Amino acid sequence: MSGPALGVISQAIKLWLKSVCSQLEHLDLKLQGSLWRLLQGHLAGATVHAKGVVFQDLAIDQVEISSEPIDLDVGALLKGQPLQLRQSFAVKGWVQFSESGLTGCLQSPVLADFSAELSSVFLGGQPLERLEIQAGKVLLHSTAATPVPCQCVLEAGELSLRDQHQTLVVPMDPAISLEQLELQAAQLTLRGRSVVSPEAAG
């Protein structure tokens, strides 16, 4: 699929993605569908791979998502207006967090309430200094000499931290449904799906 219309659509989607992210170091966008359908405002789908993303104060190391068909107002785009969706569409994919990225997330204002609860539940009221990711578990470091080990658990779409005594659910956007969790040395990968609504794109 090629042509000036595709360039306009691709650029508009890239601009929209950059507008909703406070940081976006690398972005690779692929659009699927016929040029004729595109001119009618129908994309068969899109695939996005990005690195170095900061979205709503969440520092994401890498993300890759693919979408279901997308209906958009191509007439408005061709007139130079911002991206406008005609209806919601589903996306699925994965996000990968580094230790430093997750630590930054937990210390950001948007997660202040959760961080205070984490400190109270697992760290005896001491603030989290950093989070360490190991295969199968995470270690919560504070000013205490010994880090606190926790399991990172995914059940019924909910992500939670758990030690021998207590469980703390991680707050999530209700539009996101998590399906798989993978912990490797210094990396956390989450797979799932979400819904992008016209309101979110506005």
mmCIF file with all atom_site columns, C-alpha atoms in Angstrom:
data_model
loop_
_atom_site.group_PDB
_atom_site.id
_atom_site.type_symbol
_atom_site.label_atom_id
_atom_site.label_alt_id
_atom_site.label_comp_id
_atom_site.label_asym_id
_atom_site.label_entity_id
_atom_site.label_seq_id
_atom_site.pdbx_PDB_ins_code
_atom_site.Cartn_x
_atom_site.Cartn_y
_atom_site.Cartn_z
_atom_site.occupancy
_atom_site.B_iso_or_equiv
_atom_site.pdbx_formal_charge
_atom_site.auth_seq_id
_atom_site.auth_comp_id
_atom_site.auth_asym_id
_atom_site.auth_atom_id
_atom_site.pdbx_PDB_model_num
ATOM 1   C CA . MET A 1 1   ? 0.000   0.000   0.000  1.00 0.00 ? 1   MET A CA 1
ATOM 2   C CA . SER A 1 2   ? 1.481   3.340   -1.007 1.00 0.00 ? 2   SER A CA 1
ATOM 3   C CA . GLY A 1 3   ? 0.619   6.854   -2.080 1.00 0.00 ? 3   GLY A CA 1
ATOM 4   C CA . PRO A 1 4   ? 0.244   10.318  -0.524 1.00 0.00 ? 4   PRO A CA 1
ATOM 5   C CA . ALA A 1 5   ? -2.890  9.334   1.413  1.00 0.00 ? 5   ALA A CA 1
ATOM 6   C CA . LEU A 1 6   ? -0.968  6.571   3.186  1.00 0.00 ? 6   LEU A CA 1
ATOM 7   C CA . GLY A 1 7   ? 1.754   9.065   4.080  1.00 0.00 ? 7   GLY A CA 1
ATOM 8   C CA . VAL A 1 8   ? -0.813  11.431  5.578  1.00 0.00 ? 8   VAL A CA 1
ATOM 9   C CA . ILE A 1 9   ? -2.458  8.631   7.612  1.00 0.00 ? 9   ILE A CA 1
ATOM 10  C CA . SER A 1 10  ? 0.868   7.238   8.787  1.00 0.00 ? 10  SER A CA 1
ATOM 11  C CA . GLN A 1 11  ? 2.151   10.674  9.809  1.00 0.00 ? 11  GLN A CA 1
ATOM 12  C CA . ALA A 1 12  ? -1.096  11.504  11.621 1.00 0.00 ? 12  ALA A CA 1
ATOM 13  C CA . ILE A 1 13  ? -0.950  8.275   13.642 1.00 0.00 ? 13  ILE A CA 1
ATOM 14  C CA . LYS A 1 14  ? 2.712   8.899   14.495 1.00 0.00 ? 14  LYS A CA 1
ATOM 15  C CA . LEU A 1 15  ? 1.913   12.444  15.608 1.00 0.00 ? 15  LEU A CA 1
ATOM 16  C CA . TRP A 1 16  ? -0.965  11.182  17.735 1.00 0.00 ? 16  TRP A CA 1
ATOM 17  C CA . LEU A 1 17  ? 1.232   8.526   19.378 1.00 0.00 ? 17  LEU A CA 1
ATOM 18  C CA . LYS A 1 18  ? 3.880   11.157  20.107 1.00 0.00 ? 18  LYS A CA 1
ATOM 19  C CA . SER A 1 19  ? 1.247   13.507  21.525 1.00 0.00 ? 19  SER A CA 1
ATOM 20  C CA . VAL A 1 20  ? -0.025  10.936  24.049 1.00 0.00 ? 20  VAL A CA 1
ATOM 21  C CA . CYS A 1 21  ? 3.524   9.983   25.115 1.00 0.00 ? 21  CYS A CA 1
ATOM 22  C CA . SER A 1 22  ? 5.773   12.412  26.971 1.00 0.00 ? 22  SER A CA 1
ATOM 23  C CA . GLN A 1 23  ? 8.774   10.524  25.557 1.00 0.00 ? 23  GLN A CA 1
ATOM 24  C CA . LEU A 1 24  ? 9.173   8.308   22.477 1.00 0.00 ? 24  LEU A CA 1
ATOM 25  C CA . GLU A 1 25  ? 12.748  7.479   21.451 1.00 0.00 ? 25  GLU A CA 1
ATOM 26  C CA . HIS A 1 26  ? 12.056  5.082   18.563 1.00 0.00 ? 26  HIS A CA 1
ATOM 27  C CA . LEU A 1 27  ? 8.849   4.371   16.625 1.00 0.00 ? 27  LEU A CA 1
ATOM 28  C CA . ASP A 1 28  ? 8.229   1.886   13.823 1.00 0.00 ? 28  ASP A CA 1
ATOM 29  C CA . LEU A 1 29  ? 4.681   1.944   12.374 1.00 0.00 ? 29  LEU A CA 1
ATOM 30  C CA . LYS A 1 30  ? 3.293   -0.438  9.747  1.00 0.00 ? 30  LYS A CA 1
ATOM 31  C CA . LEU A 1 31  ? -0.217  -0.041  8.273  1.00 0.00 ? 31  LEU A CA 1
ATOM 32  C CA . GLN A 1 32  ? -2.188  -2.852  6.617  1.00 0.00 ? 32  GLN A CA 1
ATOM 33  C CA . GLY A 1 33  ? -4.969  -2.597  4.039  1.00 0.00 ? 33  GLY A CA 1
ATOM 34  C CA . SER A 1 34  ? -5.751  -1.543  0.489  1.00 0.00 ? 34  SER A CA 1
ATOM 35  C CA . LEU A 1 35  ? -5.364  2.037   -0.689 1.00 0.00 ? 35  LEU A CA 1
ATOM 36  C CA . TRP A 1 36  ? -9.015  2.086   -1.802 1.00 0.00 ? 36  TRP A CA 1
ATOM 37  C CA . ARG A 1 37  ? -10.261 1.039   1.645  1.00 0.00 ? 37  ARG A CA 1
ATOM 38  C CA . LEU A 1 38  ? -7.851  3.482   3.247  1.00 0.00 ? 38  LEU A CA 1
ATOM 39  C CA . LEU A 1 39  ? -9.360  6.346   1.271  1.00 0.00 ? 39  LEU A CA 1
ATOM 40  C CA . GLN A 1 40  ? -12.732 5.316   2.724  1.00 0.00 ? 40  GLN A CA 1
ATOM 41  C CA . GLY A 1 41  ? -11.290 5.535   6.227  1.00 0.00 ? 41  GLY A CA 1
ATOM 42  C CA . HIS A 1 42  ? -10.764 1.800   6.843  1.00 0.00 ? 42  HIS A CA 1
ATOM 43  C CA . LEU A 1 43  ? -7.412  0.346   7.905  1.00 0.00 ? 43  LEU A CA 1
ATOM 44  C CA . ALA A 1 44  ? -7.118  -3.453  8.025  1.00 0.00 ? 44  ALA A CA 1
ATOM 45  C CA . GLY A 1 45  ? -4.814  -2.978  10.997 1.00 0.00 ? 45  GLY A CA 1
ATOM 46  C CA . ALA A 1 46  ? -1.610  -1.435  12.252 1.00 0.00 ? 46  ALA A CA 1
ATOM 47  C CA . THR A 1 47  ? 1.508   -2.680  14.041 1.00 0.00 ? 47  THR A CA 1
ATOM 48  C CA . VAL A 1 48  ? 3.566   -0.437  16.308 1.00 0.00 ? 48  VAL A CA 1
ATOM 49  C CA . HIS A 1 49  ? 6.992   -1.147  17.787 1.00 0.00 ? 49  HIS A CA 1
ATOM 50  C CA . ALA A 1 50  ? 8.459   1.517   20.032 1.00 0.00 ? 50  ALA A CA 1
ATOM 51  C CA . LYS A 1 51  ? 11.364  1.928   22.439 1.00 0.00 ? 51  LYS A CA 1
ATOM 52  C CA . GLY A 1 52  ? 12.049  4.391   25.217 1.00 0.00 ? 52  GLY A CA 1
ATOM 53  C CA . VAL A 1 53  ? 8.399   5.266   25.834 1.00 0.00 ? 53  VAL A CA 1
ATOM 54  C CA . VAL A 1 54  ? 7.024   7.327   28.714 1.00 0.00 ? 54  VAL A CA 1
ATOM 55  C CA . PHE A 1 55  ? 3.216   7.135   28.812 1.00 0.00 ? 55  PHE A CA 1
ATOM 56  C CA . GLN A 1 56  ? 1.247   8.637   31.725 1.00 0.00 ? 56  GLN A CA 1
ATOM 57  C CA . ASP A 1 57  ? 4.466   8.654   33.827 1.00 0.00 ? 57  ASP A CA 1
ATOM 58  C CA . LEU A 1 58  ? 5.061   4.956   33.064 1.00 0.00 ? 58  LEU A CA 1
ATOM 59  C CA . ALA A 1 59  ? 8.565   4.366   31.671 1.00 0.00 ? 59  ALA A CA 1
ATOM 60  C CA . ILE A 1 60  ? 8.350   1.503   29.163 1.00 0.00 ? 60  ILE A CA 1
ATOM 61  C CA . ASP A 1 61  ? 11.536  -0.024  27.764 1.00 0.00 ? 61  ASP A CA 1
ATOM 62  C CA . GLN A 1 62  ? 9.891   -1.565  24.680 1.00 0.00 ? 62  GLN A CA 1
ATOM 63  C CA . VAL A 1 63  ? 6.353   -2.065  23.415 1.00 0.00 ? 63  VAL A CA 1
ATOM 64  C CA . GLU A 1 64  ? 4.891   -3.883  20.435 1.00 0.00 ? 64  GLU A CA 1
ATOM 65  C CA . ILE A 1 65  ? 1.173   -3.851  19.646 1.00 0.00 ? 65  ILE A CA 1
ATOM 66  C CA . SER A 1 66  ? -0.996  -4.850  16.707 1.00 0.00 ? 66  SER A CA 1
ATOM 67  C CA . SER A 1 67  ? -4.544  -3.680  16.138 1.00 0.00 ? 67  SER A CA 1
ATOM 68  C CA . GLU A 1 68  ? -7.815  -4.958  14.803 1.00 0.00 ? 68  GLU A CA 1
ATOM 69  C CA . PRO A 1 69  ? -9.296  -2.995  11.853 1.00 0.00 ? 69  PRO A CA 1
ATOM 70  C CA . ILE A 1 70  ? -9.431  0.766   12.457 1.00 0.00 ? 70  ILE A CA 1
ATOM 71  C CA . ASP A 1 71  ? -12.103 3.172   11.195 1.00 0.00 ? 71  ASP A CA 1
ATOM 72  C CA . LEU A 1 72  ? -11.015 6.800   11.081 1.00 0.00 ? 72  LEU A CA 1
ATOM 73  C CA . ASP A 1 73  ? -12.128 10.099  9.585  1.00 0.00 ? 73  ASP A CA 1
ATOM 74  C CA . VAL A 1 74  ? -9.727  10.274  6.662  1.00 0.00 ? 74  VAL A CA 1
ATOM 75  C CA . GLY A 1 75  ? -11.403 13.415  5.282  1.00 0.00 ? 75  GLY A CA 1
ATOM 76  C CA . ALA A 1 76  ? -10.444 15.369  8.399  1.00 0.00 ? 76  ALA A CA 1
ATOM 77  C CA . LEU A 1 77  ? -6.871  14.042  8.171  1.00 0.00 ? 77  LEU A CA 1
ATOM 78  C CA . LEU A 1 78  ? -6.510  15.078  4.548  1.00 0.00 ? 78  LEU A CA 1
ATOM 79  C CA . LYS A 1 79  ? -7.588  18.586  5.602  1.00 0.00 ? 79  LYS A CA 1
ATOM 80  C CA . GLY A 1 80  ? -4.764  18.643  8.132  1.00 0.00 ? 80  GLY A CA 1
ATOM 81  C CA . GLN A 1 81  ? -6.952  18.047  11.186 1.00 0.00 ? 81  GLN A CA 1
ATOM 82  C CA . PRO A 1 82  ? -5.894  15.745  14.077 1.00 0.00 ? 82  PRO A CA 1
ATOM 83  C CA . LEU A 1 83  ? -6.582  12.016  14.088 1.00 0.00 ? 83  LEU A CA 1
ATOM 84  C CA . GLN A 1 84  ? -10.259 11.237  14.739 1.00 0.00 ? 84  GLN A CA 1
ATOM 85  C CA . LEU A 1 85  ? -11.517 7.679   15.279 1.00 0.00 ? 85  LEU A CA 1
ATOM 86  C CA . ARG A 1 86  ? -15.018 6.668   14.193 1.00 0.00 ? 86  ARG A CA 1
ATOM 87  C CA . GLN A 1 87  ? -15.218 3.835   16.714 1.00 0.00 ? 87  GLN A CA 1
ATOM 88  C CA . SER A 1 88  ? -13.191 1.950   19.303 1.00 0.00 ? 88  SER A CA 1
ATOM 89  C CA . PHE A 1 89  ? -10.792 -0.808  18.291 1.00 0.00 ? 89  PHE A CA 1
ATOM 90  C CA . ALA A 1 90  ? -8.894  -3.546  20.107 1.00 0.00 ? 90  ALA A CA 1
ATOM 91  C CA . VAL A 1 91  ? -5.134  -3.937  20.303 1.00 0.00 ? 91  VAL A CA 1
ATOM 92  C CA . LYS A 1 92  ? -2.969  -6.762  21.607 1.00 0.00 ? 92  LYS A CA 1
ATOM 93  C CA . GLY A 1 93  ? 0.734   -7.051  22.270 1.00 0.00 ? 93  GLY A CA 1
ATOM 94  C CA . TRP A 1 94  ? 3.412   -6.779  24.928 1.00 0.00 ? 94  TRP A CA 1
ATOM 95  C CA . VAL A 1 95  ? 5.263   -4.229  27.007 1.00 0.00 ? 95  VAL A CA 1
ATOM 96  C CA . GLN A 1 96  ? 8.687   -4.641  28.598 1.00 0.00 ? 96  GLN A CA 1
ATOM 97  C CA . PHE A 1 97  ? 9.929   -2.790  31.676 1.00 0.00 ? 97  PHE A CA 1
ATOM 98  C CA . SER A 1 98  ? 13.474  -2.456  32.991 1.00 0.00 ? 98  SER A CA 1
ATOM 99  C CA . GLU A 1 99  ? 14.359  -2.306  36.689 1.00 0.00 ? 99  GLU A CA 1
ATOM 100 C CA . SER A 1 100 ? 15.155  1.405   36.535 1.00 0.00 ? 100 SER A CA 1
ATOM 101 C CA . GLY A 1 101 ? 11.997  2.081   34.524 1.00 0.00 ? 101 GLY A CA 1
ATOM 102 C CA . LEU A 1 102 ? 9.783   0.273   37.029 1.00 0.00 ? 102 LEU A CA 1
ATOM 103 C CA . THR A 1 103 ? 11.483  1.978   39.961 1.00 0.00 ? 103 THR A CA 1
ATOM 104 C CA . GLY A 1 104 ? 10.820  5.335   38.281 1.00 0.00 ? 104 GLY A CA 1
ATOM 105 C CA . CYS A 1 105 ? 7.166   4.375   37.738 1.00 0.00 ? 105 CYS A CA 1
ATOM 106 C CA . LEU A 1 106 ? 6.734   3.473   41.400 1.00 0.00 ? 106 LEU A CA 1
ATOM 107 C CA . GLN A 1 107 ? 8.303   6.778   42.455 1.00 0.00 ? 107 GLN A CA 1
ATOM 108 C CA . SER A 1 108 ? 6.173   8.895   40.085 1.00 0.00 ? 108 SER A CA 1
ATOM 109 C CA . PRO A 1 109 ? 3.256   11.048  41.353 1.00 0.00 ? 109 PRO A CA 1
ATOM 110 C CA . VAL A 1 110 ? 0.694   9.001   39.390 1.00 0.00 ? 110 VAL A CA 1
ATOM 111 C CA . LEU A 1 111 ? 1.466   5.928   41.553 1.00 0.00 ? 111 LEU A CA 1
ATOM 112 C CA . ALA A 1 112 ? 2.052   7.785   44.840 1.00 0.00 ? 112 ALA A CA 1
ATOM 113 C CA . ASP A 1 113 ? -0.911  6.133   46.586 1.00 0.00 ? 113 ASP A CA 1
ATOM 114 C CA . PHE A 1 114 ? 0.130   2.653   45.462 1.00 0.00 ? 114 PHE A CA 1
ATOM 115 C CA . SER A 1 115 ? 3.768   3.287   46.464 1.00 0.00 ? 115 SER A CA 1
ATOM 116 C CA . ALA A 1 116 ? 2.665   4.411   49.930 1.00 0.00 ? 116 ALA A CA 1
ATOM 117 C CA . GLU A 1 117 ? 0.568   1.242   50.261 1.00 0.00 ? 117 GLU A CA 1
ATOM 118 C CA . LEU A 1 118 ? 3.470   -0.915  49.041 1.00 0.00 ? 118 LEU A CA 1
ATOM 119 C CA . SER A 1 119 ? 5.740   0.728   51.610 1.00 0.00 ? 119 SER A CA 1
ATOM 120 C CA . SER A 1 120 ? 3.208   0.110   54.359 1.00 0.00 ? 120 SER A CA 1
ATOM 121 C CA . VAL A 1 121 ? 2.428   -3.517  53.418 1.00 0.00 ? 121 VAL A CA 1
ATOM 122 C CA . PHE A 1 122 ? 5.891   -4.850  52.598 1.00 0.00 ? 122 PHE A CA 1
ATOM 123 C CA . LEU A 1 123 ? 8.566   -2.413  53.836 1.00 0.00 ? 123 LEU A CA 1
ATOM 124 C CA . GLY A 1 124 ? 7.433   -1.446  57.322 1.00 0.00 ? 124 GLY A CA 1
ATOM 125 C CA . GLY A 1 125 ? 6.643   2.087   56.195 1.00 0.00 ? 125 GLY A CA 1
ATOM 126 C CA . GLN A 1 126 ? 10.042  2.746   54.628 1.00 0.00 ? 126 GLN A CA 1
ATOM 127 C CA . PRO A 1 127 ? 9.995   4.193   51.091 1.00 0.00 ? 127 PRO A CA 1
ATOM 128 C CA . LEU A 1 128 ? 11.034  1.994   48.185 1.00 0.00 ? 128 LEU A CA 1
ATOM 129 C CA . GLU A 1 129 ? 14.539  2.869   46.968 1.00 0.00 ? 129 GLU A CA 1
ATOM 130 C CA . ARG A 1 130 ? 14.667  0.497   44.017 1.00 0.00 ? 130 ARG A CA 1
ATOM 131 C CA . LEU A 1 131 ? 13.094  -2.609  42.597 1.00 0.00 ? 131 LEU A CA 1
ATOM 132 C CA . GLU A 1 132 ? 15.220  -5.573  41.489 1.00 0.00 ? 132 GLU A CA 1
ATOM 133 C CA . ILE A 1 133 ? 13.856  -8.128  39.024 1.00 0.00 ? 133 ILE A CA 1
ATOM 134 C CA . GLN A 1 134 ? 15.033  -11.725 39.156 1.00 0.00 ? 134 GLN A CA 1
ATOM 135 C CA . ALA A 1 135 ? 13.747  -14.846 37.409 1.00 0.00 ? 135 ALA A CA 1
ATOM 136 C CA . GLY A 1 136 ? 10.400  -15.593 39.080 1.00 0.00 ? 136 GLY A CA 1
ATOM 137 C CA . LYS A 1 137 ? 10.457  -12.841 41.729 1.00 0.00 ? 137 LYS A CA 1
ATOM 138 C CA . VAL A 1 138 ? 11.145  -9.218  42.541 1.00 0.00 ? 138 VAL A CA 1
ATOM 139 C CA . LEU A 1 139 ? 13.174  -7.778  45.415 1.00 0.00 ? 139 LEU A CA 1
ATOM 140 C CA . LEU A 1 140 ? 12.022  -4.569  47.091 1.00 0.00 ? 140 LEU A CA 1
ATOM 141 C CA . HIS A 1 141 ? 14.980  -2.513  48.341 1.00 0.00 ? 141 HIS A CA 1
ATOM 142 C CA . SER A 1 142 ? 14.593  0.139   51.032 1.00 0.00 ? 142 SER A CA 1
ATOM 143 C CA . THR A 1 143 ? 17.013  1.570   53.600 1.00 0.00 ? 143 THR A CA 1
ATOM 144 C CA . ALA A 1 144 ? 16.742  -1.747  55.458 1.00 0.00 ? 144 ALA A CA 1
ATOM 145 C CA . ALA A 1 145 ? 19.769  -4.004  55.066 1.00 0.00 ? 145 ALA A CA 1
ATOM 146 C CA . THR A 1 146 ? 17.769  -6.933  53.679 1.00 0.00 ? 146 THR A CA 1
ATOM 147 C CA . PRO A 1 147 ? 15.591  -6.566  50.545 1.00 0.00 ? 147 PRO A CA 1
ATOM 148 C CA . VAL A 1 148 ? 12.084  -8.005  50.706 1.00 0.00 ? 148 VAL A CA 1
ATOM 149 C CA . PRO A 1 149 ? 11.338  -10.782 48.169 1.00 0.00 ? 149 PRO A CA 1
ATOM 150 C CA . CYS A 1 150 ? 7.888   -10.815 46.524 1.00 0.00 ? 150 CYS A CA 1
ATOM 151 C CA . GLN A 1 151 ? 6.202   -12.950 43.937 1.00 0.00 ? 151 GLN A CA 1
ATOM 152 C CA . CYS A 1 152 ? 4.779   -11.091 40.950 1.00 0.00 ? 152 CYS A CA 1
ATOM 153 C CA . VAL A 1 153 ? 1.497   -12.854 40.211 1.00 0.00 ? 153 VAL A CA 1
ATOM 154 C CA . LEU A 1 154 ? -1.031  -12.605 37.388 1.00 0.00 ? 154 LEU A CA 1
ATOM 155 C CA . GLU A 1 155 ? -4.486  -13.999 38.156 1.00 0.00 ? 155 GLU A CA 1
ATOM 156 C CA . ALA A 1 156 ? -7.779  -13.310 36.345 1.00 0.00 ? 156 ALA A CA 1
ATOM 157 C CA . GLY A 1 157 ? -6.164  -10.384 34.513 1.00 0.00 ? 157 GLY A CA 1
ATOM 158 C CA . GLU A 1 158 ? -4.994  -8.730  37.738 1.00 0.00 ? 158 GLU A CA 1
ATOM 159 C CA . LEU A 1 159 ? -1.328  -8.098  38.518 1.00 0.00 ? 159 LEU A CA 1
ATOM 160 C CA . SER A 1 160 ? -0.307  -8.304  42.159 1.00 0.00 ? 160 SER A CA 1
ATOM 161 C CA . LEU A 1 161 ? 2.703   -8.470  44.461 1.00 0.00 ? 161 LEU A CA 1
ATOM 162 C CA . ARG A 1 162 ? 2.653   -11.178 47.110 1.00 0.00 ? 162 ARG A CA 1
ATOM 163 C CA . ASP A 1 163 ? 4.850   -12.292 50.004 1.00 0.00 ? 163 ASP A CA 1
ATOM 164 C CA . GLN A 1 164 ? 4.206   -15.088 52.513 1.00 0.00 ? 164 GLN A CA 1
ATOM 165 C CA . HIS A 1 165 ? 1.563   -13.082 54.337 1.00 0.00 ? 165 HIS A CA 1
ATOM 166 C CA . GLN A 1 166 ? -0.049  -10.412 52.159 1.00 0.00 ? 166 GLN A CA 1
ATOM 167 C CA . THR A 1 167 ? -1.083  -9.548  48.609 1.00 0.00 ? 167 THR A CA 1
ATOM 168 C CA . LEU A 1 168 ? -1.196  -6.117  47.004 1.00 0.00 ? 168 LEU A CA 1
ATOM 169 C CA . VAL A 1 169 ? -3.005  -5.592  43.694 1.00 0.00 ? 169 VAL A CA 1
ATOM 170 C CA . VAL A 1 170 ? -1.272  -3.262  41.214 1.00 0.00 ? 170 VAL A CA 1
ATOM 171 C CA . PRO A 1 171 ? -3.701  -0.578  39.895 1.00 0.00 ? 171 PRO A CA 1
ATOM 172 C CA . MET A 1 172 ? -4.417  -0.935  36.167 1.00 0.00 ? 172 MET A CA 1
ATOM 173 C CA . ASP A 1 173 ? -6.363  0.931   33.510 1.00 0.00 ? 173 ASP A CA 1
ATOM 174 C CA . PRO A 1 174 ? -9.717  -0.930  33.285 1.00 0.00 ? 174 PRO A CA 1
ATOM 175 C CA . ALA A 1 175 ? -9.387  -0.990  29.473 1.00 0.00 ? 175 ALA A CA 1
ATOM 176 C CA . ILE A 1 176 ? -6.318  -3.260  29.787 1.00 0.00 ? 176 ILE A CA 1
ATOM 177 C CA . SER A 1 177 ? -6.603  -7.030  30.209 1.00 0.00 ? 177 SER A CA 1
ATOM 178 C CA . LEU A 1 178 ? -3.347  -8.797  31.072 1.00 0.00 ? 178 LEU A CA 1
ATOM 179 C CA . GLU A 1 179 ? -2.868  -12.375 29.878 1.00 0.00 ? 179 GLU A CA 1
ATOM 180 C CA . GLN A 1 180 ? 0.765   -13.321 30.480 1.00 0.00 ? 180 GLN A CA 1
ATOM 181 C CA . LEU A 1 181 ? 3.591   -12.339 32.809 1.00 0.00 ? 181 LEU A CA 1
ATOM 182 C CA . GLU A 1 182 ? 7.285   -13.078 32.347 1.00 0.00 ? 182 GLU A CA 1
ATOM 183 C CA . LEU A 1 183 ? 10.063  -12.223 34.783 1.00 0.00 ? 183 LEU A CA 1
ATOM 184 C CA . GLN A 1 184 ? 13.655  -12.453 33.599 1.00 0.00 ? 184 GLN A CA 1
ATOM 185 C CA . ALA A 1 185 ? 16.842  -10.996 35.027 1.00 0.00 ? 185 ALA A CA 1
ATOM 186 C CA . ALA A 1 186 ? 16.303  -7.217  35.129 1.00 0.00 ? 186 ALA A CA 1
ATOM 187 C CA . GLN A 1 187 ? 13.195  -7.342  32.873 1.00 0.00 ? 187 GLN A CA 1
ATOM 188 C CA . LEU A 1 188 ? 9.431   -7.642  33.302 1.00 0.00 ? 188 LEU A CA 1
ATOM 189 C CA . THR A 1 189 ? 7.328   -8.440  30.227 1.00 0.00 ? 189 THR A CA 1
ATOM 190 C CA . LEU A 1 190 ? 3.521   -8.245  30.219 1.00 0.00 ? 190 LEU A CA 1
ATOM 191 C CA . ARG A 1 191 ? 1.302   -9.482  27.397 1.00 0.00 ? 191 ARG A CA 1
ATOM 192 C CA . GLY A 1 192 ? -2.341  -8.601  26.992 1.00 0.00 ? 192 GLY A CA 1
ATOM 193 C CA . ARG A 1 193 ? -4.945  -6.615  25.142 1.00 0.00 ? 193 ARG A CA 1
ATOM 194 C CA . SER A 1 194 ? -6.684  -3.290  25.422 1.00 0.00 ? 194 SER A CA 1
ATOM 195 C CA . VAL A 1 195 ? -9.254  -1.067  23.738 1.00 0.00 ? 195 VAL A CA 1
ATOM 196 C CA . VAL A 1 196 ? -8.529  2.337   22.181 1.00 0.00 ? 196 VAL A CA 1
ATOM 197 C CA . SER A 1 197 ? -11.589 4.577   22.224 1.00 0.00 ? 197 SER A CA 1
ATOM 198 C CA . PRO A 1 198 ? -12.379 7.754   20.233 1.00 0.00 ? 198 PRO A CA 1
ATOM 199 C CA . GLU A 1 199 ? -12.251 9.645   23.543 1.00 0.00 ? 199 GLU A CA 1
ATOM 200 C CA . ALA A 1 200 ? -8.671  8.443   24.140 1.00 0.00 ? 200 ALA A CA 1
ATOM 201 C CA . ALA A 1 201 ? -7.644  9.604   20.685 1.00 0.00 ? 201 ALA A CA 1
ATOM 202 C CA . GLY A 1 202 ? -9.340  12.968  20.989 1.00 0.00 ? 202 GLY A CA 1
#
